[in-house]
Coordinates of C-alpha atoms in Angstrom, one line a residue:
X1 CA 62.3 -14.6 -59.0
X2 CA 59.1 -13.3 -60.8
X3 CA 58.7 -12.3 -64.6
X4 CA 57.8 -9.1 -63.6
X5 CA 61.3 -8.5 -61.2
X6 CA 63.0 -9.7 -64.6
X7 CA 61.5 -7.0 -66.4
X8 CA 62.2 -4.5 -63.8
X9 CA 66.1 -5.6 -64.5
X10 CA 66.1 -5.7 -67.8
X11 CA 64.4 -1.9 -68.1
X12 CA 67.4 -0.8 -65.5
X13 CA 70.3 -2.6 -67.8
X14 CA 69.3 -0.9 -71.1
X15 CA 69.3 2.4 -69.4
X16 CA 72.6 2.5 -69.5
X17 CA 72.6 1.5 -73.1
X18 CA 73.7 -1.9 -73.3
X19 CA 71.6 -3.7 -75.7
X20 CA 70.1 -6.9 -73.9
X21 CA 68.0 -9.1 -75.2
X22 CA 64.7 -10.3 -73.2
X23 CA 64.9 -14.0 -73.6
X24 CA 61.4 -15.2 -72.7
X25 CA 61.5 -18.7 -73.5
X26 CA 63.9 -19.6 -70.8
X27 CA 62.6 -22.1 -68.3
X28 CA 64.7 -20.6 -65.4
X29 CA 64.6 -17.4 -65.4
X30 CA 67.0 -16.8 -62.3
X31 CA 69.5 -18.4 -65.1
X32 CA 68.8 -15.9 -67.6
X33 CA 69.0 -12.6 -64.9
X34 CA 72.2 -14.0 -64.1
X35 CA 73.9 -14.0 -67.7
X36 CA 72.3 -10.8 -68.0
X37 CA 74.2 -9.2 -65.1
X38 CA 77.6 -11.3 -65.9
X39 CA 76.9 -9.8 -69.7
X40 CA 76.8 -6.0 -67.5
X41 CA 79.8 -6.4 -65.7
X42 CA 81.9 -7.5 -68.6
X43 CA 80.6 -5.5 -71.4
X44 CA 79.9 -2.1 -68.7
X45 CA 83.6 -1.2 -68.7
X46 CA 84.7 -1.4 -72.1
X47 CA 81.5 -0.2 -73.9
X48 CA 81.5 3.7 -73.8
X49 CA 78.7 5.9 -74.9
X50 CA 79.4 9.6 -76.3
X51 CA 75.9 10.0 -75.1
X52 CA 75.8 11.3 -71.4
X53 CA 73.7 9.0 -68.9
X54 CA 70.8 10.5 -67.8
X55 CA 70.5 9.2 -63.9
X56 CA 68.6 10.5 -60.9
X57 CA 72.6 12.6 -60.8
X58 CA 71.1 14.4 -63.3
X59 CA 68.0 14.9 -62.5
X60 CA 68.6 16.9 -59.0
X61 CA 72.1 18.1 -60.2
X62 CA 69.6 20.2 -62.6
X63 CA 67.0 21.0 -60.2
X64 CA 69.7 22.6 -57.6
X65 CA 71.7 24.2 -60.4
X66 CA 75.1 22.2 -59.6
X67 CA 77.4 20.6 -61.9
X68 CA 77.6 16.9 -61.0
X69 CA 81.3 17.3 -61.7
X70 CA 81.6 19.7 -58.8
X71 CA 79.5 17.2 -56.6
X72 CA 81.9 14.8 -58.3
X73 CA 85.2 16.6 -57.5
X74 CA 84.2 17.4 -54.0
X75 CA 82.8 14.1 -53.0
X76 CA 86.0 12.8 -53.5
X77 CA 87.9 15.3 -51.3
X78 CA 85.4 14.8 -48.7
X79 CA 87.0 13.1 -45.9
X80 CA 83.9 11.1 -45.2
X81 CA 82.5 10.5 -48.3
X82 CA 85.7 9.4 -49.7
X83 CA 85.3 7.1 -47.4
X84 CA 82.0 5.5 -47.7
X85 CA 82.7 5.1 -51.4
X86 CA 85.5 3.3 -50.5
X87 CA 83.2 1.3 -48.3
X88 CA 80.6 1.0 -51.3
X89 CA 83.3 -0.8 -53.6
X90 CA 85.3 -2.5 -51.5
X91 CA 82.7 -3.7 -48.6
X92 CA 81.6 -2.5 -45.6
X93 CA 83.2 -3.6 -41.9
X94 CA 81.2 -5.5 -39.7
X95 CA 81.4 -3.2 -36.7
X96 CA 82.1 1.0 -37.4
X97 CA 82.3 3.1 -34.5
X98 CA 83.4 6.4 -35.9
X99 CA 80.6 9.1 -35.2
X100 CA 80.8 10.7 -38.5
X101 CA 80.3 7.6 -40.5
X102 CA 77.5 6.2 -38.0
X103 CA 74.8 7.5 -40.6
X104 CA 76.4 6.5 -43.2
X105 CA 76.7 2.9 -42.0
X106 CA 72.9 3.0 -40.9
X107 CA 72.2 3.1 -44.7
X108 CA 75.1 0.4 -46.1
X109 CA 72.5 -1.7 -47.8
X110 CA 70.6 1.7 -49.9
X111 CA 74.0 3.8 -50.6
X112 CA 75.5 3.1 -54.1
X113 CA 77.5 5.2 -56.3
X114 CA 77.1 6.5 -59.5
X115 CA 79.4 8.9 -61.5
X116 CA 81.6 9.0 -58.7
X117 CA 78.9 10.6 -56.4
X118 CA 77.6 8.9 -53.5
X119 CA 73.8 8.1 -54.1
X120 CA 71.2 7.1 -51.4
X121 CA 67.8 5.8 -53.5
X122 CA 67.0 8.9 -55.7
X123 CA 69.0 11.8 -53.8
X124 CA 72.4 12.5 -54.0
X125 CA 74.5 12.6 -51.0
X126 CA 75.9 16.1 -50.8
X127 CA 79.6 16.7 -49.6
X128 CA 79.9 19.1 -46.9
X129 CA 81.8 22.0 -49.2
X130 CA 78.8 22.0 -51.2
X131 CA 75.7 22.3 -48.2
X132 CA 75.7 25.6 -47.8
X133 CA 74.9 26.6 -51.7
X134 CA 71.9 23.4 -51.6
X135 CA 70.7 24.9 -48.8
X136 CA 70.1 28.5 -50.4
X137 CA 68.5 26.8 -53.6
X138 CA 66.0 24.9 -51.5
X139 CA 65.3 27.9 -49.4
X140 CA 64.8 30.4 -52.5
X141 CA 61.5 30.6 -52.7
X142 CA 61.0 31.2 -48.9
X143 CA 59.1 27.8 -48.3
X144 CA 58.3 27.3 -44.5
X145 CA 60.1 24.5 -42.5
X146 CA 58.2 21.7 -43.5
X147 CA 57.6 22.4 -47.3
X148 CA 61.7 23.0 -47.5
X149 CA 62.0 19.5 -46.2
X150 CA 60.0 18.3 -48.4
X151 CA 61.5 19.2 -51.6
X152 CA 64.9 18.5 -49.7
X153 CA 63.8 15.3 -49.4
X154 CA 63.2 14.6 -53.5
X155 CA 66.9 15.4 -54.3
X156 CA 69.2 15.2 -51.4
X157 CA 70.6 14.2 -48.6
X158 CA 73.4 14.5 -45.9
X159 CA 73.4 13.4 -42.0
X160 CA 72.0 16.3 -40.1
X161 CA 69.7 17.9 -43.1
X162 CA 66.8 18.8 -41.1
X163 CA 68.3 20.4 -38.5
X164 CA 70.3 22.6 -41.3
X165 CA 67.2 23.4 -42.8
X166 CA 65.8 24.4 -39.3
X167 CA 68.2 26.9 -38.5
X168 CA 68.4 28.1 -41.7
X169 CA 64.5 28.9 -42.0
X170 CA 64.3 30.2 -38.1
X171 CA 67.4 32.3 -39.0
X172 CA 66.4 34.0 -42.6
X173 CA 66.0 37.6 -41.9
X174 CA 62.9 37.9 -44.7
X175 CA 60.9 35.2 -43.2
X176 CA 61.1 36.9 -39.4
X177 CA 59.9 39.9 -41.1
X178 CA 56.9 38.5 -42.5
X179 CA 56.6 35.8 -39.8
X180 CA 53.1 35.2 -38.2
X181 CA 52.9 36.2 -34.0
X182 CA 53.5 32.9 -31.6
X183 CA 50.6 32.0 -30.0
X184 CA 49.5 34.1 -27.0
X185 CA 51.4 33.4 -23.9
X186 CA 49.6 31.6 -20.7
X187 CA 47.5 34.3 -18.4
X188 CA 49.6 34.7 -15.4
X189 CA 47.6 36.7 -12.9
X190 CA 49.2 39.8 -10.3
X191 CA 49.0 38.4 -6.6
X192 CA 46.0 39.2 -4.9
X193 CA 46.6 41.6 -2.2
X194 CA 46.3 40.2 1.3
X195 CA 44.7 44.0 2.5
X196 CA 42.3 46.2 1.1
X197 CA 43.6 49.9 -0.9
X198 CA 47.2 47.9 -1.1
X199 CA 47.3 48.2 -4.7
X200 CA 45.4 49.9 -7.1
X201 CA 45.3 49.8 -10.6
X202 CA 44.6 53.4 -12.8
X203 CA 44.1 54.1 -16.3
X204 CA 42.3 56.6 -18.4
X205 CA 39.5 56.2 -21.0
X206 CA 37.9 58.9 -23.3
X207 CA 37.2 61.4 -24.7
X208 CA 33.8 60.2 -25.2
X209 CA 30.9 63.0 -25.5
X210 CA 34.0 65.5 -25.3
X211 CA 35.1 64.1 -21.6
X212 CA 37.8 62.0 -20.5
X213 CA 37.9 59.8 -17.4
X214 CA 40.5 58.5 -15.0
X215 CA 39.3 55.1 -13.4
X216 CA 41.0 53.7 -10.4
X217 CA 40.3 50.3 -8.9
X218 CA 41.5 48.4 -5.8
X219 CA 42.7 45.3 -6.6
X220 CA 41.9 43.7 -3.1
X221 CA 38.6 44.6 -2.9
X222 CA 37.7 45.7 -6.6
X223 CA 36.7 48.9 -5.2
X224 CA 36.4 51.8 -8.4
X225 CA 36.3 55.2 -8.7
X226 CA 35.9 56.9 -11.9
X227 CA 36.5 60.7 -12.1
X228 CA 36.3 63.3 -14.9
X229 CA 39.5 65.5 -15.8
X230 CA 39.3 68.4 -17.5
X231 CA 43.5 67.8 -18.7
X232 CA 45.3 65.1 -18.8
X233 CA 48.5 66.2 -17.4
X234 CA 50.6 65.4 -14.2
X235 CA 49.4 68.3 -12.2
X236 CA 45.6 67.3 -12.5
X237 CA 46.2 63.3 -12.3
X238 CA 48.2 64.1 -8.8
X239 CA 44.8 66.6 -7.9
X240 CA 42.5 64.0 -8.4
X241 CA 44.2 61.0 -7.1
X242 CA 44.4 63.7 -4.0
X243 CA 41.3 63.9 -3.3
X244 CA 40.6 60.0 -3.2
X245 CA 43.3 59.5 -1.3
X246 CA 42.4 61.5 1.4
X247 CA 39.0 59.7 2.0
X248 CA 40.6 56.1 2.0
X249 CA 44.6 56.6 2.6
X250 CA 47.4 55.7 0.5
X251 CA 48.1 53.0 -1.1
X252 CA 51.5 50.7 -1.5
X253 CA 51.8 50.0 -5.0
X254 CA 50.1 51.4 -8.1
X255 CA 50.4 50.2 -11.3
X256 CA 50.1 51.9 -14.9
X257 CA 51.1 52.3 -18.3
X258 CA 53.5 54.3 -19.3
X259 CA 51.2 57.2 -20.7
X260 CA 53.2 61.0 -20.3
X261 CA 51.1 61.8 -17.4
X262 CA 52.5 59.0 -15.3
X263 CA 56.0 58.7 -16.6
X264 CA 56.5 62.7 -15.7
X265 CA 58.9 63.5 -13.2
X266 CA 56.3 65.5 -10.8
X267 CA 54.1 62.2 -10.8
X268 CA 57.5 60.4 -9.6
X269 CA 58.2 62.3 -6.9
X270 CA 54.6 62.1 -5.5
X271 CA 54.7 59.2 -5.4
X272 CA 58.1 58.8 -3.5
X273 CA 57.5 61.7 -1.4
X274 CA 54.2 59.4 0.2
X275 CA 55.8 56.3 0.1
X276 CA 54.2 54.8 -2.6
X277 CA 56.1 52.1 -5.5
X278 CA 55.5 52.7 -8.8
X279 CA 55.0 49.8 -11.2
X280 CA 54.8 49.9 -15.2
X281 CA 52.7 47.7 -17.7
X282 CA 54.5 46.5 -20.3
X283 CA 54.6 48.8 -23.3
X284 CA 52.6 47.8 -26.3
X285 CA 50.4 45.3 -24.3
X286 CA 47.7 46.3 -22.4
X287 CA 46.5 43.3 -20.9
X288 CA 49.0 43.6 -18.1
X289 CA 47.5 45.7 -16.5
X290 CA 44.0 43.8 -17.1
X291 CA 42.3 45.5 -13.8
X292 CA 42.3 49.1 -15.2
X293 CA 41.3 47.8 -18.9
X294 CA 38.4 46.0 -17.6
X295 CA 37.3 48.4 -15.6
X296 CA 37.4 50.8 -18.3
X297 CA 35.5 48.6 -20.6
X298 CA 33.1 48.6 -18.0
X299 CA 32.8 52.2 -17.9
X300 CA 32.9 52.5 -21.5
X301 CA 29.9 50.7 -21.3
X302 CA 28.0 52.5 -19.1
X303 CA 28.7 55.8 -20.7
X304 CA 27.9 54.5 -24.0
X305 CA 24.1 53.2 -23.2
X306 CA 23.5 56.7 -21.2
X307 CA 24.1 58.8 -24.4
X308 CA 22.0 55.7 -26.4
X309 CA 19.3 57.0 -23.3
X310 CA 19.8 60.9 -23.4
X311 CA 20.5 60.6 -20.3
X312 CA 23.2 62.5 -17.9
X313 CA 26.5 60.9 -18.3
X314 CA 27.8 61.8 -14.7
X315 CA 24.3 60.5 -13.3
X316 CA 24.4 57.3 -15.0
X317 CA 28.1 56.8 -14.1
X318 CA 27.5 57.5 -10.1
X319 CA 24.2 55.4 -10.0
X320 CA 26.1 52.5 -11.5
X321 CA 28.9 53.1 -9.1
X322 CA 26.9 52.6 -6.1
X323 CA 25.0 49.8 -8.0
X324 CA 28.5 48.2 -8.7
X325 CA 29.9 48.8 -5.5
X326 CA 26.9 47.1 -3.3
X327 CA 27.0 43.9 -5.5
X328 CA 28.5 40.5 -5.2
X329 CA 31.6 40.4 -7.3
X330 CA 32.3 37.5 -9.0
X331 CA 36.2 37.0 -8.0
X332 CA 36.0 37.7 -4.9
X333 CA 32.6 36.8 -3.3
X334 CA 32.1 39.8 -1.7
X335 CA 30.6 43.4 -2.7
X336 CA 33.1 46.1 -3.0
X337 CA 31.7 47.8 -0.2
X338 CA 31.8 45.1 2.3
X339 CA 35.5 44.8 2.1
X340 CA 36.4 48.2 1.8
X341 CA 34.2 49.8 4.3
X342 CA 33.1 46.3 6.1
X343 CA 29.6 47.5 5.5
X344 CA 26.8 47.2 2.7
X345 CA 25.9 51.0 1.0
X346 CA 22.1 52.0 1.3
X347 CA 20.2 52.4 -1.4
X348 CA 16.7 53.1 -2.8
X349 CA 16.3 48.8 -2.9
X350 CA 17.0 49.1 0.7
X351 CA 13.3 50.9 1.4
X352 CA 11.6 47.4 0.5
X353 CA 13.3 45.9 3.5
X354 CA 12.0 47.0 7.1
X355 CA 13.8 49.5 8.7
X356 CA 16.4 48.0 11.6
X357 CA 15.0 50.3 14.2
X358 CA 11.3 48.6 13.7
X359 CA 12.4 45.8 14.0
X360 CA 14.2 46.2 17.3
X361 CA 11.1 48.3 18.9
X362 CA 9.2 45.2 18.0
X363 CA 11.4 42.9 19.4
X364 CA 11.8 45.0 22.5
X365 CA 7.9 45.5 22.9
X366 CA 7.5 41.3 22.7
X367 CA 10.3 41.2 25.4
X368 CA 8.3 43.7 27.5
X369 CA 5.2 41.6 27.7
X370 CA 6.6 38.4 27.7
X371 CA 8.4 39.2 31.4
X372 CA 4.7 40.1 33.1
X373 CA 4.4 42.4 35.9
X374 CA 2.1 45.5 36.7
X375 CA 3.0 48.7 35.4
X376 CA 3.5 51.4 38.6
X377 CA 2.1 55.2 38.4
X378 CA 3.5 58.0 41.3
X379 CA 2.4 61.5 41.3
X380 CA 4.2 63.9 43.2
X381 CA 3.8 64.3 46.8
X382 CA 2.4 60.5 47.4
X383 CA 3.4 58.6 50.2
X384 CA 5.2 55.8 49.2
X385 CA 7.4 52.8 50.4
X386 CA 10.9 51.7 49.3
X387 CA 13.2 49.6 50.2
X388 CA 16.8 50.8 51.9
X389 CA 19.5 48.9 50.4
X390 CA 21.9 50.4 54.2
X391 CA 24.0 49.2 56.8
X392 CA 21.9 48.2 59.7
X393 CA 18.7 49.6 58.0

């Protein structure tokens, strides 16, 4: 044993004021630490101090605003603490297999007791009676999860502690309340139809420049129509969505928020009177229903940069709609038009190409003079000779 582990015992034998005297001159000094512990455990129990000790007890008795003679009383009619100090003082078995005191036994070699409390290194071991109070101290201050175990850890201890603290923080009404949101769930996409105008997604945007716009888009074919409405109501939602119908046909599902227009009970029975099924977005959360909010970004867009322009709103929306609904989109591959209509929409682009019918007179002029043969010229009256095609001619 070292000088400086000498020392060490010497500091902890005087703090419980017993007067020892350093002897530095011995040669062996594992001699002299052992007459210095016979001289504790003969002198310890008759020597009394009017002085209280001043332990680690203390110290987190104080900090959690309990009485170490509570912990004391308690400990002692705690089933399973009773027990491990018995185990302390008397020597633990070789073998336990009781559940409770599994933990407990884990830790034979750092438990002692002092004041009649059970003690593991600097925290005091709580007795279950008393858990319930420790755990509202160390949650007063409305630490999160990982700070409260922290301090927890400085001043006590009982088997299962974290998990107490767990449920205590993810149950406290004022920390739920002031809670931050859980990270965004995974994007979970609506199956793609498997035919085009099978379900269409419809929302409105506006007012912007004093008009407000429905947009409707397929979700097969990404197909969009954007119209202006002059109200907002049932009556003129059902006109409009009318009118598009009747060029295209009805669709089997439509999905949209749950705005008044579209939770009304004349939209309902349109719907059910022409067979089509009615599905919500989830209040509060827009993205569900992701189709309609980007193409009304879109369109938002588009409005926005005609005004910018001084330009006519309903032009600029209707030459982008043809624009949009001839190009390549990027989900699915194909233009709009090409899988609703199976056909590419003409446009003033379409004037650089060659016209189709050219290009077949062409092709039919080269056939023409590739075959050879004389070209033939009758006028009326001319004797001529043919060939009869008769039985027996």
């Amino acid at each position: 044993m070292t000088a400086s582990r000498l020392q060490r015992w010497a500091l902890i034998v005087s703090s419980y004021n017993f007067k020892i005297e350093f002897i530095s001159t011995e040669r062996n000094t594992a001699d002299a630490l052992s007459r210095m512990i016979k001289t504790y455990k003969e002198t310890g129990s008759c020597e009394q101090s009017d002085e209280p000790e001043q332990t680690y007890l203390h110290f987190a008795t104080e900090a959690l605003l309990l009485d170490y003679n509570i912990l004391k009383k308690e400990t002692v009619h705690d089933p399973i603490l009773s027990r491990v100090i018995s185990y302390i003082r008397d020597g633990w078995p070789g073998e336990l297999n009781i559940k409770e005191l599994k933990p407990y036994y884990n830790r034979k070699n750092e438990l002692y007791t002092e004041l009649d409390c059970v003690m593991w290194g600097h925290r005091v071991v709580i007795p279950s009676v008393c858990r319930s109070k420790v755990l509202k101290e160390l949650h007063d201050s409305h630490m999160g999860m990982v700070k409260t175990k922290g301090l927890a850890r400085s001043y006590v201890w009982w088997p299962g502690i974290d998990e107490d603290i767990e449920k205590l923080c993810r149950s406290c009404q004022v920390c739920l309340e002031v809670a931050d949101a859980p990270p965004a769930h995974a994007i979970r996409s609506w199956p793609w139809p498997d035919r085009p105008w099978s379900r269409l997604h419809i929302d409105f945007f506006g007012p912007i420049a004093g008009n407000t716009y429905l947009v409707l888009i397929d979700a097969c074919t990404k197909w969009m129509e954007v119209i202006k409405m002059s109200s907002t109501n049932a009556k003129a939602v059902i006109k409009a969505l009318r009118e598009i119908w009747s060029r295209f046909g009805l669709p089997k599902q439509l999905v949209s928020d749950n705005g008044p227009p579209f939770t009304s009970l004349e939209f309902k029975q349109f719907l059910e009177n022409n067979g089509i099924q009615h599905t919500f977005s989830a209040p509060y959360h827009p993205s569900s229903n992701g189709a309609a909010e980007n193409a009304v970004k879109t369109c938002k867009k588009v409005v926005k940069k005609a005004l910018s322009q001084n330009l006519d709103v309903d032009t600029a929306l209707l030459r982008f709609l043809l624009v949009y609904r001839n190009t390549e989109h990027c989900t699915t591959g194909e233009s709009p038009a090409k899988l609703l209509q199976g056909r590419s929409l003409r446009m003033r682009l379409d004037c650089l190409k060659p016209e189709r019918a050219d290009r077949v007179n062409a092709a039919q002029r080269h056939q023409q003079l590739a075959a050879g043969g004389s070209q033939r010229c009758f006028n009326e009256g001319d004797e001529i000779l043919y060939r009869n095609y008769g039985t027996g001619k």
